[in-house]
Coordinates of C-alpha atoms and ligand atoms in Angstrom, one line a residue:
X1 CA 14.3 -31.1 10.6
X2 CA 10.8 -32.5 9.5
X3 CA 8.2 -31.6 11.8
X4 CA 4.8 -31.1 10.7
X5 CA 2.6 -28.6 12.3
X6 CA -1.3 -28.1 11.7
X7 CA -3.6 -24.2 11.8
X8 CA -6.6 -23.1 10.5
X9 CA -5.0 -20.7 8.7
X10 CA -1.1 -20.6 7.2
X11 CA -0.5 -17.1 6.2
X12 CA 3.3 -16.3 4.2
X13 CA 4.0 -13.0 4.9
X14 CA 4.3 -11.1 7.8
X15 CA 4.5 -7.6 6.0
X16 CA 1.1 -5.2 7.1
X17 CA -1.3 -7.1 5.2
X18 CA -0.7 -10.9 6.2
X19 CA 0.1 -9.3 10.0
X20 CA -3.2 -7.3 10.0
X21 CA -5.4 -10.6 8.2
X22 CA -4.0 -13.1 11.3
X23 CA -5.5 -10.2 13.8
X24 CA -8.6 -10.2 11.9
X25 CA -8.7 -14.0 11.6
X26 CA -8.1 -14.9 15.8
X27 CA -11.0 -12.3 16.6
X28 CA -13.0 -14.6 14.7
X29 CA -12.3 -17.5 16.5
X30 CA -9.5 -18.7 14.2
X31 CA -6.2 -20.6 14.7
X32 CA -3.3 -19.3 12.2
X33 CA 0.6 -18.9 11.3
X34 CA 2.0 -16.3 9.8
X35 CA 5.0 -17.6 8.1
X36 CA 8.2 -15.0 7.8
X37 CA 11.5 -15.4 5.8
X38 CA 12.7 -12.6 7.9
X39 CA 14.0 -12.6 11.5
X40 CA 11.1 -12.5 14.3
X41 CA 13.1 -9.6 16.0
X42 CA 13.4 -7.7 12.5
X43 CA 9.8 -7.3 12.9
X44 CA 9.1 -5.8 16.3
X45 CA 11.1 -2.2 15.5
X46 CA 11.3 -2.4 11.5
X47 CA 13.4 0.6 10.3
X48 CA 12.6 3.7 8.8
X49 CA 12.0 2.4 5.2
X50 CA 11.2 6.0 3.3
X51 CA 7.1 5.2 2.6
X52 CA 5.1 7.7 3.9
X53 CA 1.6 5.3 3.7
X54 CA -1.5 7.6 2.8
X55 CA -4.5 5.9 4.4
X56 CA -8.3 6.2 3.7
X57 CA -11.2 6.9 6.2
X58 CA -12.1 3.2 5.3
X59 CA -8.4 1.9 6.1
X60 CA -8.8 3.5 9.4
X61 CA -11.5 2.2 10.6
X62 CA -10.5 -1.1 9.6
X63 CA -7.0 -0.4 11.4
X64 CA -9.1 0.7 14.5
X65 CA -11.1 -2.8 14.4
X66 CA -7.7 -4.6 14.5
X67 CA -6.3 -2.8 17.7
X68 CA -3.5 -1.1 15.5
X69 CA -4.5 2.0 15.1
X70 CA -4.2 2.8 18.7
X71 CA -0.6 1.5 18.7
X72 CA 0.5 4.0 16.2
X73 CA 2.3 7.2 17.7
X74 CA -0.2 9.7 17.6
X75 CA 2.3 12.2 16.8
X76 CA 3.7 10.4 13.8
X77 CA 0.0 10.6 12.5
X78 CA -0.6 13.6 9.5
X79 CA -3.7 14.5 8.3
X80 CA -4.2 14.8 4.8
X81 CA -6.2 18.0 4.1
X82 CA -5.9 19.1 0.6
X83 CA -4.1 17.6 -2.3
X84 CA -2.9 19.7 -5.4
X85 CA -2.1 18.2 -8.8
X86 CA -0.1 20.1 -11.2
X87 CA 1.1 19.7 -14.8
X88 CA 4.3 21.1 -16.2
X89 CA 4.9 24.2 -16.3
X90 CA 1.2 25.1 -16.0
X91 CA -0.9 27.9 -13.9
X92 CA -3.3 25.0 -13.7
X93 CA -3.8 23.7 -10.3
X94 CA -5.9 21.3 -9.8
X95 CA -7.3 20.5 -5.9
X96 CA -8.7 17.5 -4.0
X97 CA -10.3 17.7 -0.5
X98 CA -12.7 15.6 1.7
X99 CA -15.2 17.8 2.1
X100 CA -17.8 16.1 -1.2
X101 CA -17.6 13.7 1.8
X102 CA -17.8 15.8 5.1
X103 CA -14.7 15.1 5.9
X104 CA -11.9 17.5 7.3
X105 CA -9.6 15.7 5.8
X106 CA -8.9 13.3 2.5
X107 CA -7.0 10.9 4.6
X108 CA -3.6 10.4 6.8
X109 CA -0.9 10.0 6.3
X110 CA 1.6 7.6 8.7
X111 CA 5.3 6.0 8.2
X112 CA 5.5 3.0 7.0
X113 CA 7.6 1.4 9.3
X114 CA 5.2 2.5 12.3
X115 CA 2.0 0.5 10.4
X116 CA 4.5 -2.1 10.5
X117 CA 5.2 -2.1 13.9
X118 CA 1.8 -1.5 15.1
X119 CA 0.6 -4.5 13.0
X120 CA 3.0 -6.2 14.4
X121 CA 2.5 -6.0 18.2
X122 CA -1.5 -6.3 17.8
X123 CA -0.8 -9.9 15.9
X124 CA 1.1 -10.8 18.5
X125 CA -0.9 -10.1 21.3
X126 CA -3.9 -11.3 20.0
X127 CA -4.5 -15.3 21.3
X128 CA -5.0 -17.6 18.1
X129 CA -1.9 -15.9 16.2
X130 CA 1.6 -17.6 16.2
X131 CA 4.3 -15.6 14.4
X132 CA 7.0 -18.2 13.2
X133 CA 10.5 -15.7 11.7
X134 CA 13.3 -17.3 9.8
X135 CA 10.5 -19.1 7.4
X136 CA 10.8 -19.0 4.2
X137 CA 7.9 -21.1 2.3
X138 CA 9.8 -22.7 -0.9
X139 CA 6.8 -25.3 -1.4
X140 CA 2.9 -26.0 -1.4
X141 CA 1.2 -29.0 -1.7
X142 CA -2.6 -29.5 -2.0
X143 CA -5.3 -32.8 -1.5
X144 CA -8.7 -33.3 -0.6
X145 CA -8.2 -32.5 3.2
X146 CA -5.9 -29.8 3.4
X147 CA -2.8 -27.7 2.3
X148 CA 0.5 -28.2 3.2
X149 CA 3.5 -25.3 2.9
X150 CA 6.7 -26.6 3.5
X151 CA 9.6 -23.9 4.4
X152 CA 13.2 -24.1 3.4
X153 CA 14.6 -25.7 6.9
X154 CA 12.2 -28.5 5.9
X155 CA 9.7 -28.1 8.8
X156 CA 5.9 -27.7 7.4
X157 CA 2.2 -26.4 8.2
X158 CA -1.1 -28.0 7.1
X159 CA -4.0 -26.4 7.2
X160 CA -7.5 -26.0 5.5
X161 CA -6.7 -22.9 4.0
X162 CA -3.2 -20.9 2.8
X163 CA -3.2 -17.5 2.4
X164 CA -0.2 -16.0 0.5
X165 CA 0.8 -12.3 1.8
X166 CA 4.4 -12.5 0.4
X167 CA 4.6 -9.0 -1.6
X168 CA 3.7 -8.1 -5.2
X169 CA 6.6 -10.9 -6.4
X170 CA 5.0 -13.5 -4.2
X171 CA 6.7 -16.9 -4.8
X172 CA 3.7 -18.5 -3.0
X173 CA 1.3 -17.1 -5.9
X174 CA 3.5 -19.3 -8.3
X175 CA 3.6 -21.8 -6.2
X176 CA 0.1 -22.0 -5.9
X177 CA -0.5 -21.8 -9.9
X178 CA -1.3 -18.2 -10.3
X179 CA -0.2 -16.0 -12.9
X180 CA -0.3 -12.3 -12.4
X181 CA -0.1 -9.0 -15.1
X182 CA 3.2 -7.7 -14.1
X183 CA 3.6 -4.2 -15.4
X184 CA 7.4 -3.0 -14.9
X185 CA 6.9 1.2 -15.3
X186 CA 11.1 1.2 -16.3
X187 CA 10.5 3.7 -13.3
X188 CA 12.2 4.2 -9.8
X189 CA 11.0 6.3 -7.1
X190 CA 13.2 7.8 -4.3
X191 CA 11.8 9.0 -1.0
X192 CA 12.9 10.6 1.8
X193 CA 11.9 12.5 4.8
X194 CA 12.4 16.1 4.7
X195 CA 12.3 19.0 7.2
X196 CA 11.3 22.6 5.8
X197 CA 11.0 26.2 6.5
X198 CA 7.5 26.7 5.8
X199 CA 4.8 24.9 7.1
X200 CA 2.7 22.3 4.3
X201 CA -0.6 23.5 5.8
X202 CA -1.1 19.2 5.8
X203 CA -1.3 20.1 1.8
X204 CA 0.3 17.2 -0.3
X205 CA 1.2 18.0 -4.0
X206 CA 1.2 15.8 -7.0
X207 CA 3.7 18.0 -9.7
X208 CA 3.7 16.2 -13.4
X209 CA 6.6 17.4 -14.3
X210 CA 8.4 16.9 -17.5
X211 CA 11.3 14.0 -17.0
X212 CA 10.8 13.5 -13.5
X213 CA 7.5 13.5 -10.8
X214 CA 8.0 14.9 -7.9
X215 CA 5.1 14.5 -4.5
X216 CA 5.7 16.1 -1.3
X217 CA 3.2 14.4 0.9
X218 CA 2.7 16.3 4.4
X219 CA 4.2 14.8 7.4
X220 CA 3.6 15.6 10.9
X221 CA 5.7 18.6 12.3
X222 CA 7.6 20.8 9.6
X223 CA 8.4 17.6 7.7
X224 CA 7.4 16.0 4.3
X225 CA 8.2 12.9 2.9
X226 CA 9.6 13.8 -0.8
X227 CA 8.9 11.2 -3.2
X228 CA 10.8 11.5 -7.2
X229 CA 10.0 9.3 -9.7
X230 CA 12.2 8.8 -12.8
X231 CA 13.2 6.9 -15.2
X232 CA 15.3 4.2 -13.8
X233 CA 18.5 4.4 -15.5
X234 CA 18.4 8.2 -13.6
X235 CA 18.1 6.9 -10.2
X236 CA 21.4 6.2 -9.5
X237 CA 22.9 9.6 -10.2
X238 CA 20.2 11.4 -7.6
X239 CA 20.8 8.4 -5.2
X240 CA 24.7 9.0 -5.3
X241 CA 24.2 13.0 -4.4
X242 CA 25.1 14.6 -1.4
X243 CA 22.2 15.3 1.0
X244 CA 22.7 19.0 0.7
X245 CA 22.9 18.5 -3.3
X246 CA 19.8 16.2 -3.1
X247 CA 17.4 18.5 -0.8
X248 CA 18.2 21.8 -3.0
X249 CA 17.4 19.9 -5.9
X250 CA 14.4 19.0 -4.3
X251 CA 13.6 22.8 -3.1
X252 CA 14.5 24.3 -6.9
X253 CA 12.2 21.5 -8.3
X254 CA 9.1 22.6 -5.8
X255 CA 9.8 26.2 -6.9
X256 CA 10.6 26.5 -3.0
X257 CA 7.1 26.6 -1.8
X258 CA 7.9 25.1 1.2
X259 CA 11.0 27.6 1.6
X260 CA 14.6 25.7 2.5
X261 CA 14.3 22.1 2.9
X262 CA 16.8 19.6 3.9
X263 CA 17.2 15.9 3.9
X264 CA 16.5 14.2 7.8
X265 CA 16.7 10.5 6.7
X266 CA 18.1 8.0 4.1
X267 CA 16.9 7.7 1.7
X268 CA 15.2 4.6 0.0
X269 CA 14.6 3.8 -4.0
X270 CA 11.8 1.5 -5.5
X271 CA 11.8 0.2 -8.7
X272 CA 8.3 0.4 -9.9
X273 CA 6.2 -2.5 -11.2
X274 CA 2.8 -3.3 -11.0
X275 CA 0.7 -6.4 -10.3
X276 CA -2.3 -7.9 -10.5
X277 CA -2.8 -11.6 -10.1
X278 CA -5.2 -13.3 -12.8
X279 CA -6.9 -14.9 -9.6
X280 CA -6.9 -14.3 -6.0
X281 CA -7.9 -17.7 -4.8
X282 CA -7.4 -21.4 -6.0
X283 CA -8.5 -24.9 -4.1
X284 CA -7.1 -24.2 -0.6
X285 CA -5.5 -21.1 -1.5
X286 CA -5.9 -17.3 -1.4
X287 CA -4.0 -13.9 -2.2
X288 CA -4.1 -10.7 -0.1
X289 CA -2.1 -7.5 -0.1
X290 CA 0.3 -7.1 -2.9
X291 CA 0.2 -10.4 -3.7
X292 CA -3.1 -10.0 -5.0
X293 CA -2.9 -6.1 -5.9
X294 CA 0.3 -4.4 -6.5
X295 CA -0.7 -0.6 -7.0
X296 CA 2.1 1.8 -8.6
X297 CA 1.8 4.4 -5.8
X298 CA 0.6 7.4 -7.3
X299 CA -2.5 7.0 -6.3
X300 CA -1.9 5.8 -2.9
X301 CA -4.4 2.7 -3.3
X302 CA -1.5 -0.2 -2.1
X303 CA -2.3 -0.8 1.5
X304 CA -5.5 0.5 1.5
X305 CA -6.5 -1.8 -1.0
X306 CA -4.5 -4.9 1.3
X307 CA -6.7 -3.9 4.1
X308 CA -10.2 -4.0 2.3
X309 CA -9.0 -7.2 1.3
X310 CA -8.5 -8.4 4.4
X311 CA -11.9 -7.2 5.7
X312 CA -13.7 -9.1 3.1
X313 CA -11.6 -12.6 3.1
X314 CA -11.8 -12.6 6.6
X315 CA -15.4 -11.7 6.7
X316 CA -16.0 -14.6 4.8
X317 CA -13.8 -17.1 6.0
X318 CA -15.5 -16.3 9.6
X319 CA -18.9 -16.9 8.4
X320 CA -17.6 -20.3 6.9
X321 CA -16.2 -21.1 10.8
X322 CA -19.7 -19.9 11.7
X323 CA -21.3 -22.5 9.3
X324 CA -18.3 -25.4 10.3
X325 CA -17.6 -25.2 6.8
X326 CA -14.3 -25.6 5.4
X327 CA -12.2 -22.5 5.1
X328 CA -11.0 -23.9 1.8
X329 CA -14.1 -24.8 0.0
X330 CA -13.8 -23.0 -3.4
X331 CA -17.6 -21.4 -2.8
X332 CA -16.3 -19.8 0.2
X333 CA -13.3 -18.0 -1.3
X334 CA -15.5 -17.2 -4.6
X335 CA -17.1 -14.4 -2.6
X336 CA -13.6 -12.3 -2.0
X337 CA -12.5 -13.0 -5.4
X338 CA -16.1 -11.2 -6.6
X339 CA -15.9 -8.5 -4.5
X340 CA -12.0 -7.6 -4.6
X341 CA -12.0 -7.8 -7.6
X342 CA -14.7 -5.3 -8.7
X343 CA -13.7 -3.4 -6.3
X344 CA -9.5 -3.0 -7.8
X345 CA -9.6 -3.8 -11.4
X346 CA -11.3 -0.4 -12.3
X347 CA -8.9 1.5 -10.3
X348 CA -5.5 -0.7 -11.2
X349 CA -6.6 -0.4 -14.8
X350 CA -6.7 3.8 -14.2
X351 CA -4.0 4.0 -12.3
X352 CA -1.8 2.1 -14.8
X353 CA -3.5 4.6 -17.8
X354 CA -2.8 7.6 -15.6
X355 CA 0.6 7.3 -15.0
X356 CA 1.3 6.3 -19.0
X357 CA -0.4 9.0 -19.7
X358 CA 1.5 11.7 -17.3
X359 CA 5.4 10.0 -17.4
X360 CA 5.0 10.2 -21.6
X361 CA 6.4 13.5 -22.7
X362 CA 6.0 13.6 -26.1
X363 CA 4.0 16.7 -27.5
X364 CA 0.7 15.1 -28.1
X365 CA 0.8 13.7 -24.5
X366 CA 1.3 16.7 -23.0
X367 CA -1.2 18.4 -24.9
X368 CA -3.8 15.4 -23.5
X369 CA -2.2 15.9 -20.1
X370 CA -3.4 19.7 -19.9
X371 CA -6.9 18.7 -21.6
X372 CA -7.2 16.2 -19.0
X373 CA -6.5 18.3 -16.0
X374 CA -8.7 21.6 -17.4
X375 CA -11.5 19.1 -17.8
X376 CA -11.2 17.9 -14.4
X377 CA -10.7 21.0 -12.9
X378 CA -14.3 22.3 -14.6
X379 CA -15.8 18.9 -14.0
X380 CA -16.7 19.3 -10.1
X381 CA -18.7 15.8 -10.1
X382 CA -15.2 13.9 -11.4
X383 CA -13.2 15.6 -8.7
X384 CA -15.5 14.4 -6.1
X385 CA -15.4 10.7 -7.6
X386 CA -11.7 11.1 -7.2
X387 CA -12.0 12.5 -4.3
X388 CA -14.4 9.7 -2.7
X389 CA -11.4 7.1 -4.4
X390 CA -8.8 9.1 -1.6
X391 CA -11.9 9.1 1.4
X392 CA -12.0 5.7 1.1
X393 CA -15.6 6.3 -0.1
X394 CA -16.7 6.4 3.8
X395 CA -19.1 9.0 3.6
X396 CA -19.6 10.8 7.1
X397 CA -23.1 11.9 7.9
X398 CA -23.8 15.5 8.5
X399 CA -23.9 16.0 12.7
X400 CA -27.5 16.3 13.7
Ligands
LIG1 C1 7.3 4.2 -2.4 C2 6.0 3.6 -2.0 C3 4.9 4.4 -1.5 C4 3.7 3.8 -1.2 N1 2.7 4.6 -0.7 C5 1.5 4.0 -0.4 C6 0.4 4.9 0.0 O1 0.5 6.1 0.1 N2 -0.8 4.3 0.4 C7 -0.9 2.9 0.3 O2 -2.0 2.5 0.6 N3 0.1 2.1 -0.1 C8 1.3 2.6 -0.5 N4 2.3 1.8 -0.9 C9 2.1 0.4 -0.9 C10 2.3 -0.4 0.4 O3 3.6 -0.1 0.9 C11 2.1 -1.9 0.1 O4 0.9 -2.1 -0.5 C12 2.2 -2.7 1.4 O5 3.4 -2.5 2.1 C13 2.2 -4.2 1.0 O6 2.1 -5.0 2.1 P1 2.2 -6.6 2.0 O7 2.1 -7.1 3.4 O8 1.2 -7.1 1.0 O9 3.6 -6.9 1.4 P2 5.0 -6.7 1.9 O10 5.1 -5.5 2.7 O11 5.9 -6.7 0.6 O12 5.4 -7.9 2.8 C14 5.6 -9.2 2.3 C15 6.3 -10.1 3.4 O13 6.4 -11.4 2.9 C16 7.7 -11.9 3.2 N5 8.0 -13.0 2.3 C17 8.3 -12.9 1.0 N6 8.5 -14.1 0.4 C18 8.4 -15.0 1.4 C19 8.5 -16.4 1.5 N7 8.8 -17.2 0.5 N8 8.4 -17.0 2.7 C20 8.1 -16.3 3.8 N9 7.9 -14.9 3.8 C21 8.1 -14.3 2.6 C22 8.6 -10.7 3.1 O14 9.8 -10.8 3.8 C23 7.7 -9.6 3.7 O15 7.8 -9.5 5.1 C24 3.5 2.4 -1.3 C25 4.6 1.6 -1.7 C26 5.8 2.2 -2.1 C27 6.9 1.3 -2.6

């Protein structure tokens, strides 16, 4: 096979973000291909995969703009009310809510698996998209005119502009000549979905333990979606219990707040490692999602982050179709390099710190944990910085 194929726009990837950038692109008017290694019909009903995605205000209203918000079961939707960090064994509690921003709630919270979906469908049915499965991209090729990715079957897209949306270990990137600051944590997290006694009160909880974090992030119903993090040559051991064994380690490890709780899906372990590339575009060439950003997920930044990419590159590349400029020039793509990247590095670069900072359990960290967390707790003005972070930063206007 050899046949050559032209778009506007070649995406790789058809994970949330290059799925939810190709919707974005076609209501501007746009032509594009979204290039999957993966099975078209593995993407329609994607299983369960164990992510319980927090989103922001700002993610949803970008998710509304793209038609797949409305796709999502509504009652698969949580809101996120409160969030409670701990530390240790300490009486310290410190909380987080939307309010600093009128909002009821910090965000919601949605399976994975049902973002994927959603995206999904709305790419599909949106005229201008053309989702191509069993495509994996193994080359890229750049001149004067255009790009040209070429998959493993031989067959190949040209277009003015490739977009790479092929996860934080994006072959793409490398094809394309970009490095990227991988940061392997040496961590694993396991989640699961969990049903309880009590209800969460839509409360999530961050606990810093010592040898092992444990978040219970509030699901809809009298579920929670457990997420452990530990070192990495641990995760086998918890992986090989029995569910019963698993969920009342779970319960004795959340003191039992949420009373008995018991294990209502597979569950799923992540290795965790970071990335962020040392570019996000090149001639003809552009990063989104975790190709670009890679977030560890404590601080539940990932997609969010993918989205406000997509916003921005597609804002840009639609002005450029506006203009009949080419969707490659390097001054087009220079604005959603700027912008991303202000608005990432600070929080990567804290993120990363945080979790060093709360996963090291040597004395002196711990006695820096604890300072850390009194301070905050005193400091009202950081918590609602942090806050604004889990928002989204949307601030909602007092009714009239
Ligand atoms: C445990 C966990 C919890 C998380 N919690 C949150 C959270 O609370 N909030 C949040 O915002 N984010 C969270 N995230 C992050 C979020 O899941 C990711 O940011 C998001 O899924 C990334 O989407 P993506 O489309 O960039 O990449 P992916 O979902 O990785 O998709 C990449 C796609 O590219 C395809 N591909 C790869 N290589 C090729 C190739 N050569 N050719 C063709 N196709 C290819 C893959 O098959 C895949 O379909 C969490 C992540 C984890 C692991």
């Amino acid at each position: 096979m050899n046949d050559l194929h032209t778009t506007d726009v070649a995406i790789v990837g058809a994970g949330p973000a290059g799925l939810a950038l190709a919707a974005a692109l076609a209501q501007a008017g746009l032509r594009c291909t979204v290039l999957e290694q993966n099975s078209a019909e593995s993407l329609v009903a994607p299983p369960e995969d164990g992510r319980d995605i927090a989103l922001t205000h700002r993610a949803r209203a970008i998710l509304e703009r793209l038609g797949h918000w409305d796709r999502l079961p509504a009652d698969e939707i949580a809101p996120l009310k409160r969030a409670l960090v701990r530390n240790g064994a300490s009486p310290l509690v410190l909380p987080f809510d939307g309010q600093a921003d009128g909002h009821e709630a910090l965000g919601f919270l949605v399976p994975n698996h049902r973002l994927r979906e959603a995206a999904y469908a709305a790419a599909a049915a949106t005229p201008g998209v053309e989702i191509v499965g069993d495509a994996r991209v193994t080359a890229l090729q750049r001149d004067e005119q255009a790009a040209t990715v070429r998959l493993a079957d031989g067959r190949a897209w040209r277009a003015p502009l490739v977009v790479a949306a092929d996860s934080r270990f994006s072959t793409t990137r490398r094809l394309g000549g970009i490095g990227a600051h991988m940061l392997d944590f040496g961590r694993t997290c396991i989640v699961v979905r969990m049903r309880h006694e009590e209800d969460h009160e839509n409360t999530a909880h961050e606990c810093f333990r010592y040898g092992n974090t444990l978040a219970i992030l509030p699901m809809a119903g009298r579920q929670s979606s457990a997420v452990v993090t530990l070192k990495s040559d641990q995760a086998p051991e918890w992986m090989a219990l029995s569910d019963e064994a698993f969920a009342l380690r779970v319960e004795e490890h959340f003191d039992r707040r949420l009373g008995r709780m018991d294990v209502a899906a597979p569950r799923h372990a992540y290795p965790l490692v970071a990335a962020y590339a040392t570019r996000f575009v090149g001639p003809r060439f552009a990063l989104v999602g975790d190709a670009a950003v890679g977030m560890h997920p404590v601080t539940a930044h990932g997609y969010n982050f993918g989205l406000y990419g997509v916003e921005v590159l597609a804002r840009e590349l639609a002005r450029a179709a506006r203009d009949r400029r080419d969707l490659g020039d390097a001054a087009v793509l220079a604005g959603y390099e700027r912008e991303h990247r202000m608005r990432t590095l600070p929080i990567y670069l804290g993120t990363n710190a945080i979790v060093r900072l709360f996963t090291d359990d040597t004395p002196p960290a711990k006695l820096v944990r604890g300072a850390v967390l009194k301070a905050a707790s005193v400091a009202a003005p950081l918590r609602t910085l942090i806050a604004r972070q889990l928002t989204g930063g949307v601030r909602r206007s007092a009714p009239a």
